[in-house]
XYZ file of C-alpha atoms in Angstrom:
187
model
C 0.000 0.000 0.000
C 2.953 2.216 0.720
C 4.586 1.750 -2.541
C 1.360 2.317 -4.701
C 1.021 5.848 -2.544
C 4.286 6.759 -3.033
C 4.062 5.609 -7.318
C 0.870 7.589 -7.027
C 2.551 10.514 -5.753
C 5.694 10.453 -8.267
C 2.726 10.409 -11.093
C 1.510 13.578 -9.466
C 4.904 15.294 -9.643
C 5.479 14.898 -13.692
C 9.047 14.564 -13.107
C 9.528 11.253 -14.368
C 8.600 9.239 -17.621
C 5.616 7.028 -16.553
C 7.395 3.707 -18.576
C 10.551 5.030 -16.306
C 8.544 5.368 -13.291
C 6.856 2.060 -13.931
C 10.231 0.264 -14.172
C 11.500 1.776 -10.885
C 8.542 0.450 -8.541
C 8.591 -2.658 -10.919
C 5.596 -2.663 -11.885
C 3.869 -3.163 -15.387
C 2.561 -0.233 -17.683
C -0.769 -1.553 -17.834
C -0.782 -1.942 -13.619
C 0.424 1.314 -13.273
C -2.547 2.598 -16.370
C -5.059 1.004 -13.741
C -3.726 2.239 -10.249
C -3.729 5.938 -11.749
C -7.298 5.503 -13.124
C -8.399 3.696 -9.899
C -6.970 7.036 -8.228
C -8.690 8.979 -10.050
C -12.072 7.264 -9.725
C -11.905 7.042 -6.164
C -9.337 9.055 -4.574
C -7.322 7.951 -1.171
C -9.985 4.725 -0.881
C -8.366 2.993 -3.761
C -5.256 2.139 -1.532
C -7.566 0.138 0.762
C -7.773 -3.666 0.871
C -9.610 -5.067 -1.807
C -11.715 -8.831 -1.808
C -9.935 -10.875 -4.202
C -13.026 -13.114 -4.981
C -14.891 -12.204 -8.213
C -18.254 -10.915 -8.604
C -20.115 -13.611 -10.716
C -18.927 -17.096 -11.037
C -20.686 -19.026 -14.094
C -19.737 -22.507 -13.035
C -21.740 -21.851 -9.469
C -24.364 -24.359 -9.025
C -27.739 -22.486 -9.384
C -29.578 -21.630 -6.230
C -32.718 -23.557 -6.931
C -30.598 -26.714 -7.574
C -29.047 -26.136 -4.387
C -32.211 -25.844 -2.932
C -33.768 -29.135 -4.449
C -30.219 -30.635 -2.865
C -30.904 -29.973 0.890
C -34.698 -30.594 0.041
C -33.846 -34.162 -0.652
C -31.492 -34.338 2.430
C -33.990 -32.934 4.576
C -37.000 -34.909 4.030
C -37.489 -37.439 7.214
C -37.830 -40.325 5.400
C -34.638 -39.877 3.050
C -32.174 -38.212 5.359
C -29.710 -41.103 5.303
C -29.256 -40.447 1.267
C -25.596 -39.329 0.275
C -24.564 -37.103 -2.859
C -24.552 -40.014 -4.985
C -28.213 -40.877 -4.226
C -29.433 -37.417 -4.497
C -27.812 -36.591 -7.733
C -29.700 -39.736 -9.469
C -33.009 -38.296 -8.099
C -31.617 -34.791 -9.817
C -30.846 -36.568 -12.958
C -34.615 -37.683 -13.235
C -36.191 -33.580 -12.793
C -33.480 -32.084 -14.848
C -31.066 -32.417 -17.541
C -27.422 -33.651 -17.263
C -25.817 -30.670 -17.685
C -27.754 -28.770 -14.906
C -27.558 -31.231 -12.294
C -23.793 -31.179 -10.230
C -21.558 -33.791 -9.593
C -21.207 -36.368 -6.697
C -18.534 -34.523 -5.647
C -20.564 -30.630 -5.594
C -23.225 -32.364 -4.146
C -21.334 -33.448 -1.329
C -19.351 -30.149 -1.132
C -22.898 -28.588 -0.688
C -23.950 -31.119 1.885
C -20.895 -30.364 3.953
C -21.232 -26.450 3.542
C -24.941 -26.620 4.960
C -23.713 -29.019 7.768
C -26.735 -31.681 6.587
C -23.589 -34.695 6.583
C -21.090 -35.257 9.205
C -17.934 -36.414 8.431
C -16.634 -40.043 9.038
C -14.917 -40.455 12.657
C -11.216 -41.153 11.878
C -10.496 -44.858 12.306
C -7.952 -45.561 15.200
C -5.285 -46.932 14.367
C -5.245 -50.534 15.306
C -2.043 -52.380 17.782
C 0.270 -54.398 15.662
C -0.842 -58.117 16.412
C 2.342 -58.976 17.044
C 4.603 -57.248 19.610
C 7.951 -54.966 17.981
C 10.885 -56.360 19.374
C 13.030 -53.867 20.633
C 16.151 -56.044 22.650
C 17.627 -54.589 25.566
C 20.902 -56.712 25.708
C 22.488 -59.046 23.691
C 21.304 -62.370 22.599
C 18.375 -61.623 24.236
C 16.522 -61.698 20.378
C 17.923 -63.365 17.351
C 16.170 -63.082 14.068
C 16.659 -65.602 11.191
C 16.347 -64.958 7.594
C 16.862 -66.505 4.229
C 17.850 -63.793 1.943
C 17.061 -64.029 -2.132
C 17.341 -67.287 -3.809
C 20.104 -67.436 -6.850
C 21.276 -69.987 -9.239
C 25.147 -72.123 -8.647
C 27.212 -72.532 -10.954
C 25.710 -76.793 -10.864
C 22.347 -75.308 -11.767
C 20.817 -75.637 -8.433
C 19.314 -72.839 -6.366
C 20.573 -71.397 -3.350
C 18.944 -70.199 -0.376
C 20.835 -67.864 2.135
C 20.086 -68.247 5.176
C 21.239 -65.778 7.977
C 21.156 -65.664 11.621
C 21.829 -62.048 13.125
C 21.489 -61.152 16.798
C 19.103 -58.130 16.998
C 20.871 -55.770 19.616
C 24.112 -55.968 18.301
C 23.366 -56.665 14.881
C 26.289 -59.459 15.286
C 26.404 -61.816 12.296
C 26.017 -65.462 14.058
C 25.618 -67.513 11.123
C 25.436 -66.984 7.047
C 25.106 -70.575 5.285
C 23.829 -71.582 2.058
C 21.050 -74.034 1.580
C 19.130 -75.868 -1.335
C 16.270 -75.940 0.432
C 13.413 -73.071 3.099
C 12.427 -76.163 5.014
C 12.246 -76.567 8.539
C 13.897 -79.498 8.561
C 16.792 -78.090 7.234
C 16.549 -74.589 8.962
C 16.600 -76.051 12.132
C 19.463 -78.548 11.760
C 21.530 -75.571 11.063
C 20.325 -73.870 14.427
């Protein structure tokens, strides 16, 4: 606001090229075209703050469709209807391109408070408890990492046991096969 009074009042003055003046408050031509006329229209009020929302909007939905909306969600024996409901029993009175989306429709349902939102879902304890060791070889974990193909055609199964505190590699073996059998003759 300060720099369009001050622009407004080097305009006054005639001392300076309005293109020059223009480039020194870094502004454009045609900006600086409207701020003078805007002065002149309306004086010192032109520097106040101004709504940034526009006067008309042609992709508003229509008031009486609006209306027809919350009539639908009001009624006692259809309140439990949602946007998608409502906008079927829209597209039977008018024609597509009058009638919203789900989406509007539910925008308007929220902005007239006739639909409460969801509660949040909690979110649910793992089943199974994180392990989180407190000393050594209190918890080991065993894995068999990727399976790959030797050089004698057979596959081979990694299979590594790590202790979980100290991340201490305890055992790294190869095997042909997952199975218990053989995972537990290795432990």
């Amino acid at each position: 606001m300060d720099q369009q009074q001050s622009f407004i009042r080097d305009c006054l003055t005639d001392e300076y090229s309005f293109s020059s003046l223009c480039r020194a408050y870094k502004i454009s031509r045609q900006a600086g075209y409207n701020l003078v006329a805007r002065y002149q229209a309306e004086g010192d009020n032109c520097f106040a703050q101004r709504s940034r929302r526009p006067s008309s909007s042609p992709n508003a939905t229509p008031d009486y469709i609006i209306d027809r909306i919350k009539f639908w969600r009001l009624r006692k024996d259809k309140n439990q209807w949602g946007a998608r409901k409502i906008r079927v029993k829209l597209l039977e009175e008018y024609i597509e391109e009058a009638v919203p989306s789900t989406t509007t429709i539910n925008n308007i349902l929220k902005r007239e408070k006739l639909i409460t939102p969801n509660k949040r879902r909690r979110l649910v304890e793992p089943q199974r408890p994180v392990f989180d060791p407190c000393a050594n070889n209190e918890i080991w974990s065993v894995d068999h990492k990727g399976k790959f193909y030797l050089g004698n055609g057979r596959r081979c199964s990694p299979m590594t046991v790590c202790d979980s505190k100290s991340r201490y590699l305890l055992l790294a073996k190869g095997q042909y096969k997952e199975t218990w059998w053989d995972t537990q003759k290795e432990l």
